[in-house]
Amino acid sequence: MEPDASIETSSMIRVAVIPISDVTPLLFRDYAAMLIRHHTVSLSSISSFYTEHQKSPFAHQPWESGSLRFKFILGGSPPSPWEDFQSNRKILAVIGICHCPSAPDLRSVADQFTAASKTYSSSLVQRCFAFCPVDSQLEDESVKGSNLILFPPADRQTQEFHLQTMVQDIAASLLMEFEKWVLQAESGGTVFKTPLDSQASLSSEEVIKAKKRRLGRAQKTIGDYCLLAGSPVDANAHYSTSLELTRLTADFFWYAGAMEGSVCALLMDRMGHKDPVLEDEVKYRYNSVILHYRKSFIQDNAQRVSPLSFELEATLKLARFLCRRELASDVVELLTATADGATSLIDASDKLVVYVEIARLFGELGYHRKAAFFSRQVAQLYLQQDNKFAAISAMQVLAMTTKAYRVQSRASIGPSNDAGQTHADGGKVHHHSIVSLFESQWSTLQMVVLREILLSAVRAGDPLAAWSAAARLLRSYYPLITPAGQNGLFGALVNSAERLPLGTRCSDPALPFVRLHSFPLHSSQMDIVKRNPAREDWWAGAAPSGPFIYTPFSKGEPNNSNKQELTWVVGEPVQVLVELANPCGFEVMVESIYLSVHSGNLDAFPVSVSLPPNSSKVITLSGIPTNEGLVSIPGCIVHCFGVITEHFFKEVDGLIIGATQGLVLSDPFRSCGAAKFKNVLLPSITVVPSLPLLVSHIAGGDGSVMLYEGEIRDVWISLANAGTVPVEQAHISLSGKNQDSVVTVASETLRSALPLKPGAEVTIRVTLKAWQLSKTDSDAAASKGMPGSSVRQAKDGSSPLLLIHYAECADVKGNKNLCLAREPETVSAPPPGRRLVIPLNICVLQGLSFVKARLLSMEIPARIGEACSTQAQLERGNTEQVNGSERHADRLVKIDPNRGSWGLRLLELELYNPTDVVFETSVSVDMENTSNQENLSDNISAEHGEPKTRIDRDYTARVLIPLENFKLPVLDGSILGNSFQNNGTSGSRNNSFSEKNIKAELNASIKNLISKIKVRWQSGRNSSGELDIKDAIQAALQASVMDVLLPDPLTFGFRLAKASSGDINVDREVKSCVSGDSIIAHEMTAMEVLVRNNTKEAIRINLSIACKDVAGENCMEGDKATVLWEGVLSGISMEVPPLEEVKHAFSLYFLIPGEYTMLAAAMIYDANEVLRARARSDALDEPIFCRGPPYHVRVSGTR
Amino acid sequence: MIVCVAVVGHQNNPLYIQSFTKGDDSLLRISILNVEGCSYHSLKRHHIVHCSLDVVDERVNNPKKSGLIINETFLGLLNPTENYKVYGYLTNTKVKFILVTTDLEVRDVDARVFFGRFHTAYVDAVSNPFHIPGKKITSRKFAERVSTIVKSFGLSSGG
């Protein structure tokens, strides 16, 4: 059996090519390659070398179209026992190849060649080609006449031409030798024998039989030579004769041989032209060949020789001839028959050849799996021969099968994998990796193949191949391998690695499995923001790069959501989290693992890690970007088990996806108890040039600031540029919750510090005011206790964030040149800016808590006296003087006794201190109302400024806020100008206002009022703040707002009339007035009642005055009247002009000293709607009754 | 006698391989250290099934040339390998059923009947809501049913 057998093989002249003297294998191969190119020599080209010595036996030689074909056998081959049977098996020529520089003595070369060619007894022509001779060798005359042919040094083309000529010469010589031989054979009595013919004992009968057969055999052999000589017609003639003769003598073996020759002659004649008729003919004849070879099987010598190999060879020849897709079924049948037959072949190498050929033919048909199957058989045969070279062959053959079994080494797939797509499903194209996932389920077969590769590699002494096979086996099939087996593979890996030089790389990764875990986002201190060159506030248009993955503003960009983008900065370390898994039963020591960066602009730092059996770990791999540009990180470089491999994330992702679909045996991460798979997409990473880097720290520690509700405090934040580029632009803004708790930010300080050089530092002040805890917060705080709540508060993200956007290149100055140079050319975006997020960790503690607010009214009757502020005085504008003097006289008197405080309202706030510190509160009213500012503020400072209310822990305190002051200024202050006073008699409302307007105005007024009331508190030395009680006040005031704010339409007042008492009494009156307004019994006391109209329309009233004693009895009427009077006291009809006062004088005579109360009341006639509204009366004709506050009259006894 | 039946998925992934010779049924978990000792025969069956996919692929990809009538699911004799004959069947979803038998004479009718039943059994098995398409069939009931079908192979039509 011979490899590469085809039908045409019969027409090939076998030429042994042997190295002579010292030729390095490389040179020999080089020269041989040059020679092999001349495998076909046309007859026309050799005619010049050919001389016809005698009549050529090849009468029909096609000199024009025919050719001689050579089969060069490098290194030669031993003679075959079947040479007589098939002449093409003979070595008919020997070509020696000699490299002259390494063989100086040409004589000895010639001798060596002669000796070597002697071993080829069948050779007819011998030549020795000596290449590159030196001059001295060229001149060497001694080798003239020998077979040595010198090829003078020349360029390749010339040499090839020279060589071609020499080959043509050889061809011509061979042709002449063939002629000679054929002439001899026709005449002479050559005996043709094959090993089939029994040699031991030639009985006479057999001798006769052999003689009979001789003729047929001779004809067949002559036919063979005709074929070799390139004359198919002659060959065919001889073969026909031979067929006749051999059939007659029942020499089936030779018959089959002649038939084979005749087919070859037929094909040669057709010059490679194929048609179905020819194919059928060939098929028919070859079937007969196969049949006859089978017939020639002789049981006797079956143990020694068998024509079986010829039968199989013929089958293979036919299969090769037919090997086309369309005839696949025929070929498969032939090949199957061959494979069946091969099992009974005796010679192992024959078997090998058969399997190799079968595998090749199946491969050619496109039956890759069958080809792989037979390749594996070949490999097993190789492995049976227990030597290193066979093992290497086995390994190589197995390597070829890996593609069909989808276990190929990554090295053999190659970087650009065009064959990565395969048509598996009705022409649909699937990506290689997916299909390989599916096909990887033939684990039984795959493991066997890999194991055999491992075995053969170990035997062949190829540690890298062994390592690779063991790695593939372990990585792909660990779930099917017992722990003992896993350990065995571990040992194989380690043993192989020991034989490998340090730092060997292998394309196939072993363990551990590596997958991308996550890219840690920039810390908030390092955020990078794309600059929007079109805007002054460049950060506004650009989406922030984090920490928020989702922002509603980026929703419109669909691409944004599925492809994350990352920006890294040159020189700033970056981190990538990867997860490693070791699902096997032994510990995996990863000597080093680092990011594999194909773009080459990242310095990755190796990490060493050890993975216990069945475990997984998330580790951080870091690196420093070195150059700007895109970074691609397809995987990790792992140095493990002594070999460096690259692990791609993509592959593991595919594996895990396959595991979820059930295509792969097991998910290595899941089996190690790792967290559930998150599909981490490899983001596109861009490296940008160095940027400035601001680092912040809050003076007094970066912990959270503990503030009580409403507390105001300054925080100092120092910013330092830790980058290598100055900060030239910076802008501070706020974000997050509770932004209004930041009162001021000293952004000016920062701006004035620009540009901030690397290393420079600036401190800015931020004033904070703690917000109110919401109800739930305080509840939670109460339930958890203070420390718990503070932690929660800090994490809640309820604190505001201070955002500082800063960048290197200002628009106008700074690196202007750089910017300008860049922009017009590349129109590239300016280098990105950065954002520093400083979380103002405010932890708000519950401070004073507001329990309730109540509106209290206080009724202190006024005393009648002369000093009672009069309208005249007020109109003269000396209110201040009066008040001032009063105040100076007695600061503690807060209520004017002459005025009383009828209808005075006090807002009572009940505050509770749940904290463990002491609070002091004070109430203040900020009045910025223009006209009476001085007046009121004076009042307030007197009344509320100084005293502080101390509230101890766990105590409740009440704070009173008098609201009286607000009656006047709020209503129509601007209209009435100075025409109001402290006692509450005020200008009226604009009657033209509709009620609605009034209400709106009122509400505004209330708000205004409320905003002016401030309850400040202080605790300790440096805590101070303000209580937020607006809502509470509003709620308290809401009910009685009318009463508080609106003046009555009429105000009444009593006073002692000075004028009426006459000049005599002046001294006393004045005295009495000053001394306390005492009225003496049994004296006529002149009094006046003052009625003031607070509206803008004249009011007609019916006034009446009453006086009551301590018991509340009317003391002016009835039997026991104790007071006598002069003047009219009831039913006084009068009209009060708008905003004016009317006096009504009368006199009283008190019979008994004591306390009396004066009351004035009036019926209003024809009330307008405003009055009605004020009085809350609906009926139109109902009279409106107005009552004035009571005035006390103290009547002392006679002196 | 049927020695092996197999279900191969549309991506040529084995879904079910069952040998019907004695003593070598546990093929899926093979210790790597003693593959040959454990299941030489089943390995061989695996190879036969695997190799037969070549022919199925060819017929699937060139339905016209191989004379496959549309909607014809029975692929016929795929290849005679050594002592075995391999028959194939292709469902509309490109799932292949492979039958390996040692019988030298198998009537097409028998094979068709067999595959028809086998197909029904397969459909029932994958209709199980707990079955994940593409995963190996592990249903014990399916296995039982298959062995029943295998046992009755050739009997129905008097073969």
Short mmCIF file of C-alpha atoms in Angstrom, two decimals, chain B residues 119-133 137 142:
data_model
loop_
_atom_site.label_atom_id
_atom_site.label_comp_id
_atom_site.label_asym_id
_atom_site.label_seq_id
_atom_site.Cartn_x
_atom_site.Cartn_y
_atom_site.Cartn_z
CA HIS B 119 -41.30 11.09 16.93
CA THR B 120 -44.52 10.97 18.91
CA ALA B 121 -42.62 9.97 22.00
CA TYR B 122 -40.17 12.78 21.43
CA VAL B 123 -42.91 15.35 20.99
CA ASP B 124 -44.52 14.21 24.21
CA ALA B 125 -41.21 14.42 25.99
CA VAL B 126 -40.39 17.94 24.88
CA SER B 127 -43.94 19.08 25.54
CA ASN B 128 -43.19 18.66 29.18
CA PRO B 129 -43.25 22.18 30.55
CA PHE B 130 -40.21 21.41 32.64
CA HIS B 131 -38.15 20.48 29.65
CA ILE B 132 -35.87 23.20 28.40
CA PRO B 133 -35.57 23.08 24.64
CA ILE B 137 -33.74 14.77 27.48
CA PHE B 142 -39.28 8.89 27.63
#
